[in-house]
Amino acid sequence: MGTAMRKPPGKVDILPKEIGSLATGLPPARPGTLFVMGANGGMRVSPDAGFDVVFGRCEPDVHVCVGPADPRVSRRHGYITREHSRWVLHNVGKLAIRFPGPRLVLGGHRAELPVAYTPLFIVAPAQEHLLEVRIAAGSALGPADLHEVETYDPEDTAARAAQADKWRLDPTERLVLVCLAQRYLRQEPWPQPLTWAQVADELGRLRPGERWSDKRAARVVTAVRMRLSTEVDGLLEEQIPPPIGNSLNHNLITALLIGTRLRASDLAVLDG
């Protein structure tokens, strides 16, 4: 693996836990810069640093801690290294690592990481442990260019604001979606959305005076799904090959989780 625990000066930085999710954005960074975030913070690594990011359960022995309280996660579960101008994930642990969707990287296997935000999940028997990875995008820069340059564009700013409004959930939408997606938020292995009958039953117990039904719950979720269908693929029936099953709700939940519009802390709304 050839991982050096020493950090090359100026090319590798520690990210504090308080920085939040990598899905919400990045500070200015050279294209190809790798960001990795775990349970207790993370790392920023320039593409020319010659530095492998090691992740796993045992914090003193890794750069990024994942699943610190779960003994099923390996002490050193894997590492991310730069190979031929691409960042590559190597799984050296026993548990599989899941990309968004069904793709698995088994122990002893490797996978190239896209230039994008990618939530990775170490699949343990009781729950999944999140490792956030994001690679800064942009065109190739010369040696003198250290950072991506951002310019102010009023039209672009207005478009971003309109896009953000589409993703904003009102209290009722959040309540229904958290109920629907609670297995995902609890990080159960291979989660599925609740059925409409289960959602209506739970909402009826939480809000007995509001007359919840499976049709009402479905209408709330469908409105959110249609609103986001211009931003996310896989939210319309014509985009899904039959049988559709839970695909539409699964794709919506996945998009909201990746965009951090639903978080594990939202489960508090189900406590009444």
mmCIF file of C-alpha atoms in Angstrom, residues 36-148:
data_model
loop_
_atom_site.group_PDB
_atom_site.id
_atom_site.type_symbol
_atom_site.label_atom_id
_atom_site.label_comp_id
_atom_site.label_asym_id
_atom_site.label_seq_id
_atom_site.Cartn_x
_atom_site.Cartn_y
_atom_site.Cartn_z
ATOM 1 C CA VAL A 36 -12.681 12.488 2.621
ATOM 2 C CA MET A 37 -14.921 12.812 5.689
ATOM 3 C CA GLY A 38 -15.615 10.225 8.384
ATOM 4 C CA ALA A 39 -17.112 10.068 11.850
ATOM 5 C CA ASN A 40 -14.627 12.460 13.492
ATOM 6 C CA GLY A 41 -13.428 14.702 10.689
ATOM 7 C CA GLY A 42 -11.512 14.127 7.494
ATOM 8 C CA MET A 43 -8.712 15.035 5.101
ATOM 9 C CA ARG A 44 -8.043 17.214 2.076
ATOM 10 C CA VAL A 45 -5.380 15.878 -0.289
ATOM 11 C CA SER A 46 -4.004 17.604 -3.392
ATOM 12 C CA PRO A 47 -3.764 15.403 -6.489
ATOM 13 C CA ASP A 48 0.041 15.690 -6.573
ATOM 14 C CA ALA A 49 0.589 15.036 -2.856
ATOM 15 C CA GLY A 50 1.653 11.403 -3.287
ATOM 16 C CA PHE A 51 -0.397 10.602 -0.202
ATOM 17 C CA ASP A 52 -2.786 7.680 0.456
ATOM 18 C CA VAL A 53 -5.781 8.307 2.728
ATOM 19 C CA VAL A 54 -6.286 5.325 5.043
ATOM 20 C CA PHE A 55 -9.697 4.810 6.662
ATOM 21 C CA GLY A 56 -11.038 2.354 9.194
ATOM 22 C CA ARG A 57 -12.153 1.813 12.765
ATOM 23 C CA CYS A 58 -8.927 2.426 14.709
ATOM 24 C CA GLU A 59 -8.399 6.169 14.781
ATOM 25 C CA PRO A 60 -4.736 6.200 15.893
ATOM 26 C CA ASP A 61 -3.831 3.969 12.938
ATOM 27 C CA VAL A 62 -5.862 5.685 10.192
ATOM 28 C CA HIS A 63 -6.342 9.141 8.738
ATOM 29 C CA VAL A 64 -10.156 9.019 8.635
ATOM 30 C CA CYS A 65 -12.206 7.150 11.227
ATOM 31 C CA VAL A 66 -15.275 5.122 10.146
ATOM 32 C CA GLY A 67 -17.467 2.989 12.423
ATOM 33 C CA PRO A 68 -15.347 3.576 15.548
ATOM 34 C CA ALA A 69 -17.724 1.629 17.822
ATOM 35 C CA ASP A 70 -18.361 -1.295 15.459
ATOM 36 C CA PRO A 71 -15.818 -4.136 15.839
ATOM 37 C CA ARG A 72 -16.971 -5.609 12.505
ATOM 38 C CA VAL A 73 -15.288 -2.695 10.707
ATOM 39 C CA SER A 74 -11.608 -3.488 10.163
ATOM 40 C CA ARG A 75 -8.960 -1.516 12.035
ATOM 41 C CA ARG A 76 -7.669 -0.430 8.604
ATOM 42 C CA HIS A 77 -10.576 -1.038 6.277
ATOM 43 C CA GLY A 78 -9.277 0.559 3.111
ATOM 44 C CA TYR A 79 -7.409 3.392 1.465
ATOM 45 C CA ILE A 80 -7.766 5.867 -1.391
ATOM 46 C CA THR A 81 -4.772 6.446 -3.612
ATOM 47 C CA ARG A 82 -3.912 8.369 -6.792
ATOM 48 C CA GLU A 83 -3.347 6.105 -9.819
ATOM 49 C CA HIS A 84 -2.904 7.368 -13.399
ATOM 50 C CA SER A 85 -4.628 10.711 -12.716
ATOM 51 C CA ARG A 86 -7.583 9.035 -10.991
ATOM 52 C CA TRP A 87 -8.433 8.486 -7.331
ATOM 53 C CA VAL A 88 -8.979 4.785 -6.624
ATOM 54 C CA LEU A 89 -10.675 3.136 -3.647
ATOM 55 C CA HIS A 90 -9.092 -0.069 -2.300
ATOM 56 C CA ASN A 91 -11.051 -2.270 0.125
ATOM 57 C CA VAL A 92 -8.664 -4.257 2.320
ATOM 58 C CA GLY A 93 -11.262 -5.058 5.009
ATOM 59 C CA LYS A 94 -13.666 -7.962 5.398
ATOM 60 C CA LEU A 95 -16.894 -6.002 4.942
ATOM 61 C CA ALA A 96 -18.048 -4.806 1.537
ATOM 62 C CA ILE A 97 -18.128 -1.114 0.682
ATOM 63 C CA ARG A 98 -21.276 0.036 -1.114
ATOM 64 C CA PHE A 99 -21.527 2.855 -3.627
ATOM 65 C CA PRO A 100 -24.913 4.635 -3.894
ATOM 66 C CA GLY A 101 -27.270 1.951 -5.231
ATOM 67 C CA PRO A 102 -26.417 -1.762 -5.318
ATOM 68 C CA ARG A 103 -22.764 -1.612 -6.455
ATOM 69 C CA LEU A 104 -20.425 -3.316 -3.979
ATOM 70 C CA VAL A 105 -16.638 -3.270 -3.667
ATOM 71 C CA LEU A 106 -15.681 -6.473 -1.886
ATOM 72 C CA GLY A 107 -12.603 -7.047 0.250
ATOM 73 C CA GLY A 108 -9.490 -7.251 -1.899
ATOM 74 C CA HIS A 109 -11.123 -5.303 -4.744
ATOM 75 C CA ARG A 110 -10.733 -1.745 -6.030
ATOM 76 C CA ALA A 111 -12.880 0.868 -7.785
ATOM 77 C CA GLU A 112 -12.214 4.210 -9.440
ATOM 78 C CA LEU A 113 -13.966 7.171 -7.818
ATOM 79 C CA PRO A 114 -15.915 9.664 -9.943
ATOM 80 C CA VAL A 115 -15.118 13.382 -9.963
ATOM 81 C CA ALA A 116 -18.182 14.141 -7.851
ATOM 82 C CA TYR A 117 -19.651 13.703 -4.397
ATOM 83 C CA THR A 118 -19.819 9.988 -3.545
ATOM 84 C CA PRO A 119 -21.218 8.659 -0.262
ATOM 85 C CA LEU A 120 -19.651 5.262 0.452
ATOM 86 C CA PHE A 121 -21.070 2.821 2.999
ATOM 87 C CA ILE A 122 -19.225 0.082 4.867
ATOM 88 C CA VAL A 123 -21.911 -2.612 5.073
ATOM 89 C CA ALA A 124 -21.940 -4.132 8.591
ATOM 90 C CA PRO A 125 -24.561 -6.639 9.784
ATOM 91 C CA ALA A 126 -26.345 -4.182 12.086
ATOM 92 C CA GLN A 127 -25.907 -0.915 10.148
ATOM 93 C CA GLU A 128 -23.984 0.861 7.426
ATOM 94 C CA HIS A 129 -21.177 3.314 8.188
ATOM 95 C CA LEU A 130 -20.856 6.422 6.012
ATOM 96 C CA LEU A 131 -17.586 7.558 4.442
ATOM 97 C CA GLU A 132 -18.053 10.745 2.406
ATOM 98 C CA VAL A 133 -15.769 11.294 -0.576
ATOM 99 C CA ARG A 134 -15.714 14.280 -2.899
ATOM 100 C CA ILE A 135 -13.301 15.101 -5.693
ATOM 101 C CA ALA A 136 -13.102 18.732 -6.790
ATOM 102 C CA ALA A 137 -14.139 19.235 -10.410
ATOM 103 C CA GLY A 138 -12.769 21.671 -12.988
ATOM 104 C CA SER A 139 -10.517 21.836 -15.991
ATOM 105 C CA ALA A 140 -6.849 21.004 -15.731
ATOM 106 C CA LEU A 141 -4.730 23.760 -14.183
ATOM 107 C CA GLY A 142 -1.125 24.671 -14.719
ATOM 108 C CA PRO A 143 1.476 24.469 -11.945
ATOM 109 C CA ALA A 144 0.968 28.116 -10.985
ATOM 110 C CA ASP A 145 -2.784 27.716 -10.507
ATOM 111 C CA LEU A 146 -3.458 26.641 -6.962
ATOM 112 C CA HIS A 147 -7.188 27.225 -6.676
ATOM 113 C CA GLU A 148 -10.317 27.274 -8.739
#
